[in-house]
């Protein structure tokens, strides 16, 4: 019931104005700051998209904010997923999948080239 | 810096340098970190051992500095002086003032060094140090000279001597920091557990620069002009600095140039081994490159936390937190096996 265009859309528009209409007109410190603004808005946009998708597909997305993450972190620290442990490969894949999602929001370019 | 402070500064310098008079011809702020300020000074000195024109940099705490985890100005000055005396190419330290009556905060002067330290410029603009093989070589030589400084050094008695294995101590410190955060970081825990299991047994201590990377040394059109930013120097395992310099996360996009994004690893190593009495354990450097990624991730989390906690709201700090996922990605790739 909130007004459209929604926050994600507004963000996209505002970011495009900054990028295509304002960026060319500034130099030096202001240019650096504007690039950071554009970067931050891109992250915010992608996070909003991600959350929208996650709500739609809740059952299939690995949870990023679960207590199970804390348990996993603890198990890793205690050596329960060390070489020789049966779940090691699966846990590595899980961590990689989670990190990939985090990267898709924070810095998708990092996934582009041959990493 | 207002004229009253400038006058106090000029009088203080004149007294310290046995000069009849010191005039500040130029005083220009340089871009610095959030915690320290840097000013470029042109001084006209009348009399005494520094008679003539002196181009120097004044470094002091910023007026709004919070608690810093790095060294005080006096300690940084002592590190600079120790390095200078050991033959490391650093800006020559000129004067230290811990008397708050002069500027209201401690400061020191060091000679100006020509060129730029801007990493993104250096890695792309070949007018700076056009002979990149020589630059890598020189950076290796300088680092080995830094590592020739070993404890005990009386002027550096403020540096704690690590009790135990420096690598395991770092793992412990990083875990302790992660425990203060509301969220868990299982990918970093994976990296830390790997670092714990693979910790090198070598506990040979030397002076580590602590942030030896592109961005912390000056180059001009001739080559390397000075090593900067000694605020994180500590006694530790010297391979830590080699790992930091060659870590993928510190190549500023030049991934193929494994030595600091400016040159080939073997040129950097060759320069180091020219000076160092012991050869570089290449496998151990790989360990410290993993440590570098984990350490930088923890620092990034600390900086993001300053923003999120409200201590210092800043877009730069907020965005710094967002470098962590890429670091986790690299860490996982480097530690999949073993």
Short mmCIF file of C-alpha atoms in Angstrom, two decimals:
data_model
loop_
_atom_site.label_atom_id
_atom_site.label_comp_id
_atom_site.label_asym_id
_atom_site.label_seq_id
_atom_site.Cartn_x
_atom_site.Cartn_y
_atom_site.Cartn_z
CA UNK A 1 0.00 0.00 0.00
CA UNK A 2 3.07 2.16 -0.06
CA UNK A 3 3.54 4.70 -2.83
CA UNK A 4 5.23 3.56 -6.04
CA UNK A 5 7.82 3.60 -7.38
CA UNK A 6 9.25 1.54 -4.48
CA UNK A 7 12.51 2.16 -2.65
CA UNK A 8 14.57 -0.06 -4.91
CA UNK A 9 13.23 1.71 -7.99
CA UNK A 10 13.87 5.16 -6.48
CA UNK A 11 17.36 4.14 -5.61
CA UNK A 12 17.99 2.94 -9.16
CA UNK A 13 16.72 6.22 -10.64
CA UNK A 14 18.68 8.39 -8.24
CA UNK A 15 21.83 6.40 -8.85
CA UNK A 16 21.45 6.72 -12.61
CA UNK A 17 21.07 10.51 -12.33
CA UNK A 18 24.25 10.72 -10.32
CA UNK A 19 26.13 8.47 -12.71
CA UNK A 20 24.99 9.89 -16.02
CA UNK A 21 24.28 13.55 -15.20
CA UNK A 22 26.47 14.58 -12.26
CA UNK A 23 29.62 12.47 -12.20
CA UNK A 24 31.16 14.12 -15.28
CA UNK A 25 30.85 17.56 -13.69
CA UNK A 26 32.87 16.96 -10.53
CA UNK A 27 36.57 16.50 -9.87
CA UNK A 28 39.00 15.56 -7.14
CA UNK A 29 37.69 14.82 -3.65
CA UNK A 30 34.09 15.37 -4.70
CA UNK A 31 34.46 12.92 -7.54
CA UNK A 32 35.83 10.31 -5.15
CA UNK A 33 32.97 10.93 -2.76
CA UNK A 34 30.39 10.74 -5.51
CA UNK A 35 31.82 7.42 -6.73
CA UNK A 36 31.48 6.10 -3.19
CA UNK A 37 27.87 7.29 -3.09
CA UNK A 38 27.14 5.51 -6.38
CA UNK A 39 28.84 2.37 -5.09
CA UNK A 40 26.86 2.42 -1.84
CA UNK A 41 23.60 2.89 -3.71
CA UNK A 42 24.44 -0.05 -5.98
CA UNK A 43 25.03 -2.25 -2.95
CA UNK A 44 21.79 -1.09 -1.37
CA UNK A 45 19.88 -1.81 -4.59
CA UNK A 46 21.27 -5.31 -4.97
CA UNK A 47 20.58 -6.04 -1.30
CA UNK A 48 16.98 -4.96 -1.72
CA UNK A 49 16.62 -7.15 -4.81
CA UNK A 50 18.17 -10.06 -2.94
CA UNK A 51 15.79 -9.66 -0.01
CA UNK A 52 12.81 -9.46 -2.37
CA UNK A 53 13.90 -12.69 -4.03
CA UNK A 54 14.64 -14.35 -0.70
CA UNK A 55 11.14 -13.65 0.56
CA UNK A 56 9.76 -15.28 -2.56
CA UNK A 57 12.03 -18.33 -2.36
CA UNK A 58 12.62 -18.60 1.37
CA UNK A 59 12.83 -22.41 1.45
CA UNK A 60 15.63 -22.64 -1.11
CA UNK A 61 18.02 -19.91 0.01
CA UNK A 62 20.71 -20.65 2.56
CA UNK A 63 20.01 -18.35 5.49
CA UNK A 64 22.51 -15.62 6.04
CA UNK A 65 21.41 -14.49 9.49
CA UNK A 66 20.71 -17.75 11.26
CA UNK A 67 21.81 -19.06 14.62
CA UNK A 68 23.00 -22.05 12.59
CA UNK A 69 25.76 -19.81 11.20
CA UNK A 70 26.98 -19.27 14.74
CA UNK A 71 26.92 -23.02 15.34
CA UNK A 72 28.81 -23.60 12.09
CA UNK A 73 31.43 -20.98 12.98
CA UNK A 74 31.88 -22.60 16.38
CA UNK A 75 32.19 -26.10 14.91
CA UNK A 76 34.83 -24.91 12.45
CA UNK A 77 36.83 -23.23 15.20
CA UNK A 78 36.68 -26.36 17.35
CA UNK A 79 38.17 -28.42 14.53
CA UNK A 80 35.00 -30.43 13.85
CA UNK A 81 35.33 -29.80 10.09
CA UNK A 82 39.06 -30.43 9.84
CA UNK A 83 40.63 -32.59 7.08
CA UNK A 84 39.49 -36.15 7.63
CA UNK A 85 36.05 -35.11 8.88
CA UNK A 86 33.24 -36.36 6.62
CA UNK A 87 31.40 -33.01 6.23
CA UNK A 88 34.48 -31.00 5.29
CA UNK A 89 33.92 -30.85 1.52
CA UNK A 90 30.21 -30.13 1.92
CA UNK A 91 30.85 -27.35 4.41
CA UNK A 92 33.41 -25.77 2.10
CA UNK A 93 30.83 -25.81 -0.72
CA UNK A 94 28.23 -24.30 1.59
CA UNK A 95 30.59 -21.54 2.70
CA UNK A 96 31.50 -20.83 -0.89
CA UNK A 97 27.84 -20.62 -1.90
CA UNK A 98 27.07 -18.23 0.97
CA UNK A 99 30.09 -16.11 0.17
CA UNK A 100 29.05 -15.99 -3.47
CA UNK A 101 25.68 -14.56 -2.43
CA UNK A 102 27.36 -12.02 -0.19
CA UNK A 103 29.61 -11.04 -3.10
CA UNK A 104 26.65 -10.71 -5.47
CA UNK A 105 25.41 -7.94 -3.19
CA UNK A 106 28.67 -6.35 -1.99
CA UNK A 107 30.86 -6.56 -5.09
CA UNK A 108 29.62 -8.68 -8.01
CA UNK A 109 32.52 -7.53 -10.22
CA UNK A 110 34.79 -9.67 -8.06
CA UNK A 111 33.06 -12.73 -9.52
CA UNK A 112 33.54 -11.61 -13.12
CA UNK A 113 37.12 -12.43 -14.06
CA UNK A 114 38.86 -15.77 -13.70
CA UNK A 115 38.90 -16.03 -9.90
CA UNK B 1 46.39 25.86 11.46
CA UNK B 2 45.89 29.45 12.61
CA UNK B 3 48.67 32.05 12.73
CA UNK B 4 49.02 31.82 16.50
CA UNK B 5 49.80 28.11 16.25
CA UNK B 6 52.12 28.73 13.31
CA UNK B 7 54.08 31.26 15.35
CA UNK B 8 54.33 28.87 18.29
CA UNK B 9 55.52 26.19 15.90
CA UNK B 10 58.15 28.43 14.29
CA UNK B 11 59.49 29.54 17.67
CA UNK B 12 59.68 25.96 18.91
CA UNK B 13 61.55 24.76 15.83
CA UNK B 14 63.99 27.68 16.08
CA UNK B 15 64.71 26.84 19.71
CA UNK B 16 65.22 23.14 18.95
CA UNK B 17 67.44 23.82 15.97
CA UNK B 18 69.57 26.55 17.54
CA UNK B 19 68.41 28.93 14.81
CA UNK B 20 68.15 32.68 15.15
CA UNK B 21 64.80 32.52 13.46
CA UNK B 22 62.51 30.13 11.56
CA UNK B 23 59.94 31.37 9.06
CA UNK B 24 57.10 29.20 7.77
CA UNK B 25 57.00 30.05 4.07
CA UNK B 26 54.34 27.51 3.20
CA UNK B 27 51.93 25.32 5.14
CA UNK B 28 49.73 22.98 3.10
CA UNK B 29 47.53 20.17 4.39
CA UNK B 30 48.17 16.80 2.78
CA UNK B 31 45.52 14.11 2.53
CA UNK B 32 45.99 11.81 5.49
CA UNK B 33 44.08 9.16 7.42
CA UNK B 34 41.21 9.88 9.75
CA UNK B 35 43.48 9.59 12.77
CA UNK B 36 46.57 11.57 11.79
CA UNK B 37 47.09 14.86 9.97
CA UNK B 38 49.95 15.54 7.60
CA UNK B 39 51.08 19.04 6.63
CA UNK B 40 53.71 20.00 4.09
CA UNK B 41 55.99 22.78 5.33
CA UNK B 42 58.53 24.96 3.65
CA UNK B 43 60.77 26.46 6.34
CA UNK B 44 63.35 29.20 6.03
CA UNK B 45 65.87 28.55 8.77
CA UNK B 46 68.31 31.27 9.79
CA UNK B 47 71.38 29.84 11.49
CA UNK B 48 72.16 26.60 13.24
CA UNK B 49 72.79 23.14 11.71
CA UNK B 50 69.60 23.27 9.59
CA UNK B 51 70.33 26.69 8.09
CA UNK B 52 68.59 27.24 4.75
CA UNK B 53 65.39 26.03 3.16
CA UNK B 54 63.93 22.89 4.70
CA UNK B 55 61.11 21.00 2.97
CA UNK B 56 59.41 18.82 5.53
CA UNK B 57 56.21 17.11 6.60
CA UNK B 58 54.58 17.71 9.96
CA UNK B 59 52.66 14.76 11.32
CA UNK B 60 50.32 15.06 14.29
CA UNK B 61 47.18 13.51 15.69
CA UNK B 62 44.05 14.99 14.16
CA UNK B 63 42.18 17.33 16.49
CA UNK B 64 39.22 14.95 16.57
CA UNK B 65 41.16 11.69 16.82
CA UNK B 66 39.52 8.95 18.81
CA UNK B 67 41.36 6.06 20.39
CA UNK B 68 43.84 4.71 17.85
CA UNK B 69 45.20 1.20 17.95
CA UNK B 70 48.39 2.29 16.26
CA UNK B 71 51.48 3.91 17.73
CA UNK B 72 51.74 7.40 19.22
CA UNK B 73 53.65 10.08 17.31
CA UNK B 74 56.62 9.69 19.64
CA UNK B 75 56.68 5.96 19.05
CA UNK B 76 56.32 6.42 15.30
CA UNK B 77 59.23 8.87 15.41
CA UNK B 78 61.37 6.32 17.26
CA UNK B 79 60.55 3.70 14.61
CA UNK B 80 61.41 6.11 11.82
CA UNK B 81 64.71 7.03 13.48
CA UNK B 82 65.62 3.38 14.08
CA UNK B 83 64.85 2.51 10.48
CA UNK B 84 66.74 5.54 9.19
CA UNK B 85 69.81 4.65 11.23
CA UNK B 86 69.68 1.07 9.96
CA UNK B 87 69.88 2.37 6.40
CA UNK B 88 66.25 1.94 5.39
CA UNK B 89 65.11 4.49 2.82
CA UNK B 90 62.65 6.49 4.93
CA UNK B 91 61.96 10.20 5.27
CA UNK B 92 64.68 11.55 7.56
CA UNK B 93 63.19 12.26 10.98
CA UNK B 94 64.04 15.83 12.03
CA UNK B 95 62.26 16.81 15.21
CA UNK B 96 59.89 15.34 17.76
CA UNK B 97 57.73 17.47 20.05
CA UNK B 98 55.72 15.90 22.84
CA UNK B 99 55.07 19.23 24.60
CA UNK B 100 51.33 19.97 24.27
CA UNK B 101 52.02 23.69 24.77
CA UNK B 102 53.17 24.13 21.19
CA UNK B 103 50.37 22.74 18.99
CA UNK B 104 48.10 21.20 21.58
CA UNK B 105 49.09 17.70 20.50
CA UNK B 106 52.33 15.78 19.92
CA UNK B 107 53.88 16.11 16.47
CA UNK B 108 57.04 15.41 14.55
CA UNK B 109 58.81 16.75 11.48
CA UNK B 110 60.37 14.60 8.82
CA UNK B 111 62.09 15.57 5.57
CA UNK B 112 59.92 15.70 2.50
CA UNK B 113 60.29 12.83 0.13
CA UNK B 114 59.47 13.41 -3.56
CA UNK B 115 56.73 11.71 -5.56
CA UNK B 116 53.46 10.05 -4.70
CA UNK B 117 52.25 7.18 -2.54
CA UNK B 118 48.83 6.90 -4.22
CA UNK B 119 48.46 3.19 -5.01
CA UNK B 120 45.93 3.44 -7.82
CA UNK B 121 48.14 6.00 -9.57
CA UNK B 122 51.37 4.07 -9.10
CA UNK B 123 50.08 0.76 -10.45
CA UNK B 124 48.79 2.39 -13.64
CA UNK B 125 51.09 5.37 -14.34
CA UNK B 126 54.45 4.18 -15.69
CA UNK B 127 55.94 7.66 -15.40
CA UNK B 128 56.46 6.75 -11.74
CA UNK B 129 59.40 4.40 -11.31
CA UNK B 130 59.37 3.32 -14.98
CA UNK B 131 61.81 0.49 -14.24
CA UNK B 132 59.37 -1.75 -12.41
CA UNK B 133 61.80 -4.66 -12.12
CA UNK B 134 64.17 -2.32 -10.27
CA UNK B 135 61.30 -1.02 -8.12
CA UNK B 136 60.36 -4.55 -7.05
CA UNK B 137 64.02 -5.28 -6.38
CA UNK B 138 64.44 -2.11 -4.31
CA UNK B 139 61.31 -2.83 -2.27
CA UNK B 140 62.73 -6.28 -1.53
CA UNK B 141 66.07 -4.84 -0.43
CA UNK B 142 64.42 -2.25 1.81
CA UNK B 143 62.22 -4.86 3.47
CA UNK B 144 65.17 -7.11 4.21
CA UNK B 145 66.96 -4.12 5.73
CA UNK B 146 63.96 -3.49 7.98
CA UNK B 147 64.05 -7.15 8.99
CA UNK B 148 67.70 -6.87 9.92
CA UNK B 149 66.48 -4.88 12.95
CA UNK B 150 66.01 -7.44 15.70
CA UNK B 151 65.22 -7.16 19.41
CA UNK B 152 66.34 -5.86 21.78
CA UNK B 153 66.43 -2.22 20.66
CA UNK B 154 66.27 0.20 23.61
CA UNK B 155 64.59 2.98 21.59
CA UNK B 156 61.82 0.52 20.72
CA UNK B 157 61.15 -0.80 24.22
CA UNK B 158 57.50 0.24 23.83
CA UNK B 159 57.04 -2.62 21.37
CA UNK B 160 55.78 -5.73 23.16
CA UNK B 161 57.77 -8.90 22.63
CA UNK B 162 55.34 -11.56 21.46
CA UNK B 163 55.18 -14.42 23.94
CA UNK B 164 54.94 -17.55 21.85
CA UNK B 165 54.34 -18.14 18.18
CA UNK B 166 53.52 -14.86 16.40
CA UNK B 167 51.24 -16.64 13.91
CA UNK B 168 49.21 -18.35 16.63
CA UNK B 169 49.01 -15.08 18.55
CA UNK B 170 47.49 -13.38 15.52
CA UNK B 171 44.95 -16.20 15.15
CA UNK B 172 44.02 -15.75 18.80
CA UNK B 173 43.68 -11.96 18.44
CA UNK B 174 41.48 -12.28 15.37
CA UNK B 175 39.23 -14.83 17.04
CA UNK B 176 38.92 -12.61 20.09
CA UNK B 177 37.81 -9.72 17.88
CA UNK B 178 35.26 -11.82 15.97
CA UNK B 179 33.81 -12.86 19.34
CA UNK B 180 32.90 -9.22 20.03
CA UNK B 181 30.69 -9.01 16.94
CA UNK B 182 26.95 -9.82 16.86
CA UNK B 183 27.21 -11.92 13.67
CA UNK B 184 29.29 -15.02 13.00
CA UNK B 185 31.81 -15.21 10.14
CA UNK B 186 32.18 -18.92 9.36
CA UNK B 187 34.30 -18.31 6.24
CA UNK B 188 36.81 -16.34 8.32
CA UNK B 189 36.67 -19.05 11.00
CA UNK B 190 37.55 -21.56 8.26
CA UNK B 191 40.56 -19.45 7.33
CA UNK B 192 41.60 -19.02 10.97
CA UNK B 193 41.39 -22.75 11.68
CA UNK B 194 43.56 -23.40 8.60
CA UNK B 195 46.04 -20.78 9.85
CA UNK B 196 46.07 -22.42 13.27
CA UNK B 197 46.74 -25.88 11.85
CA UNK B 198 49.44 -24.69 9.42
CA UNK B 199 51.20 -22.19 11.69
CA UNK B 200 54.91 -22.09 10.89
CA UNK B 201 57.11 -23.28 13.73
CA UNK B 202 59.63 -20.57 13.02
CA UNK B 203 59.47 -17.93 15.76
CA UNK B 204 62.40 -15.82 14.64
CA UNK B 205 61.55 -12.25 15.62
CA UNK B 206 62.41 -9.14 13.64
CA UNK B 207 60.96 -5.69 13.18
CA UNK B 208 57.93 -6.03 10.92
CA UNK B 209 56.68 -2.93 9.15
CA UNK B 210 53.13 -4.17 9.63
CA UNK B 211 51.60 -2.50 6.58
CA UNK B 212 54.27 -2.93 3.90
CA UNK B 213 52.33 -2.61 0.67
CA UNK B 214 51.75 -0.44 -2.34
CA UNK B 215 50.17 2.70 -0.98
CA UNK B 216 52.70 3.00 1.83
CA UNK B 217 55.82 3.88 -0.11
CA UNK B 218 56.65 6.91 -2.22
CA UNK B 219 57.85 6.74 -5.80
CA UNK B 220 58.86 9.48 -8.20
CA UNK B 221 60.07 9.45 -11.79
CA UNK B 222 63.40 7.89 -10.68
CA UNK B 223 62.07 5.10 -8.48
CA UNK B 224 61.50 4.36 -4.82
CA UNK B 225 61.89 7.48 -2.69
CA UNK B 226 60.75 6.43 0.80
CA UNK B 227 58.94 3.88 2.96
CA UNK B 228 56.07 5.43 4.95
CA UNK B 229 53.46 4.68 7.58
CA UNK B 230 55.23 3.01 10.46
CA UNK B 231 52.23 3.15 12.78
CA UNK B 232 51.65 -0.62 12.78
CA UNK B 233 55.26 -1.79 13.13
CA UNK B 234 55.73 -4.64 15.60
CA UNK B 235 58.19 -7.37 16.51
CA UNK B 236 57.04 -10.46 14.68
CA UNK B 237 57.72 -13.10 12.07
CA UNK B 238 59.26 -11.18 9.15
CA UNK B 239 57.54 -13.41 6.59
CA UNK B 240 54.35 -11.68 7.65
CA UNK B 241 55.51 -8.57 5.75
CA UNK B 242 56.40 -10.59 2.64
CA UNK B 243 52.96 -12.20 2.67
CA UNK B 244 51.27 -8.81 3.08
CA UNK B 245 53.22 -7.27 0.19
CA UNK B 246 52.47 -10.13 -2.22
CA UNK B 247 48.89 -10.81 -1.09
CA UNK B 248 46.36 -10.75 -3.90
CA UNK B 249 44.17 -8.34 -1.95
CA UNK B 250 46.90 -5.70 -2.10
CA UNK B 251 47.59 -5.71 -5.86
CA UNK B 252 45.14 -2.92 -6.71
CA UNK B 253 43.72 -4.81 -9.66
CA UNK B 254 47.08 -5.84 -11.18
CA UNK B 255 46.62 -9.47 -10.30
CA UNK B 256 49.42 -10.79 -12.50
CA UNK B 257 51.99 -8.55 -10.80
CA UNK B 258 52.23 -10.55 -7.63
CA UNK B 259 54.66 -8.21 -5.89
CA UNK B 260 52.46 -5.37 -4.71
CA UNK B 261 50.72 -5.01 -8.06
CA UNK B 262 53.91 -3.39 -9.42
CA UNK B 263 56.28 -6.20 -10.29
CA UNK B 264 57.18 -9.84 -10.43
CA UNK B 265 57.50 -11.81 -7.25
CA UNK B 266 60.91 -13.14 -8.21
CA UNK B 267 62.34 -9.62 -8.64
CA UNK B 268 61.02 -8.67 -5.21
CA UNK B 269 62.45 -11.86 -3.69
CA UNK B 270 65.80 -11.35 -5.43
CA UNK B 271 66.14 -7.89 -3.90
CA UNK B 272 65.23 -9.28 -0.49
CA UNK B 273 67.69 -12.18 -0.72
CA UNK B 274 70.46 -9.80 -1.76
CA UNK B 275 70.32 -8.31 1.73
CA UNK B 276 68.86 -11.07 3.88
CA UNK B 277 71.30 -13.63 5.34
CA UNK B 278 68.64 -16.36 5.02
CA UNK B 279 66.74 -17.31 1.86
CA UNK B 280 62.97 -16.82 1.71
CA UNK B 281 60.86 -19.86 2.54
CA UNK B 282 58.49 -19.55 -0.42
CA UNK B 283 55.94 -22.00 1.01
CA UNK B 284 55.79 -20.01 4.21
CA UNK B 285 55.09 -16.78 2.31
CA UNK B 286 51.96 -18.48 0.93
CA UNK B 287 50.85 -19.09 4.52
CA UNK B 288 51.27 -15.40 5.34
CA UNK B 289 49.30 -14.40 2.24
CA UNK B 290 46.34 -16.29 3.68
CA UNK B 291 46.98 -14.52 7.01
CA UNK B 292 47.06 -11.20 5.14
CA UNK B 293 43.58 -11.77 3.73
CA UNK B 294 42.17 -12.76 7.14
CA UNK B 295 43.89 -9.84 8.87
CA UNK B 296 42.64 -7.31 6.34
CA UNK B 297 39.12 -8.78 6.69
CA UNK B 298 39.26 -8.30 10.47
CA UNK B 299 40.53 -4.73 10.06
CA UNK B 300 37.72 -4.04 7.57
CA UNK B 301 35.19 -5.39 10.08
CA UNK B 302 36.66 -3.13 12.76
CA UNK B 303 36.31 -0.13 10.48
CA UNK B 304 32.74 -1.01 9.49
CA UNK B 305 31.91 -1.48 13.17
CA UNK B 306 33.01 2.10 13.88
CA UNK B 307 30.32 3.20 11.45
CA UNK B 308 27.59 0.74 12.50
CA UNK B 309 28.07 1.43 16.21
CA UNK B 310 27.65 5.15 15.56
CA UNK B 311 31.16 5.91 16.81
CA UNK B 312 32.04 7.48 13.46
CA UNK B 313 29.38 7.63 10.74
CA UNK B 314 31.24 7.56 7.44
CA UNK B 315 30.48 6.29 3.94
CA UNK B 316 34.12 5.22 3.58
CA UNK B 317 33.99 3.11 6.76
CA UNK B 318 30.59 1.70 5.75
CA UNK B 319 31.89 0.65 2.32
CA UNK B 320 35.05 -0.82 3.83
CA UNK B 321 32.90 -3.51 5.48
CA UNK B 322 31.80 -4.55 1.99
CA UNK B 323 35.31 -5.67 1.02
CA UNK B 324 34.96 -8.61 3.43
CA UNK B 325 33.04 -10.99 1.10
CA UNK B 326 35.72 -10.79 -1.58
CA UNK B 327 38.37 -11.49 1.04
CA UNK B 328 36.34 -14.48 2.27
CA UNK B 329 36.10 -15.72 -1.33
CA UNK B 330 39.90 -15.59 -1.72
CA UNK B 331 40.43 -17.18 1.70
CA UNK B 332 38.15 -20.10 0.87
CA UNK B 333 39.86 -20.62 -2.47
CA UNK B 334 43.30 -20.63 -0.85
CA UNK B 335 42.32 -23.02 1.96
CA UNK B 336 40.05 -25.56 0.32
CA UNK B 337 42.42 -28.43 0.94
CA UNK B 338 44.79 -29.36 3.70
#
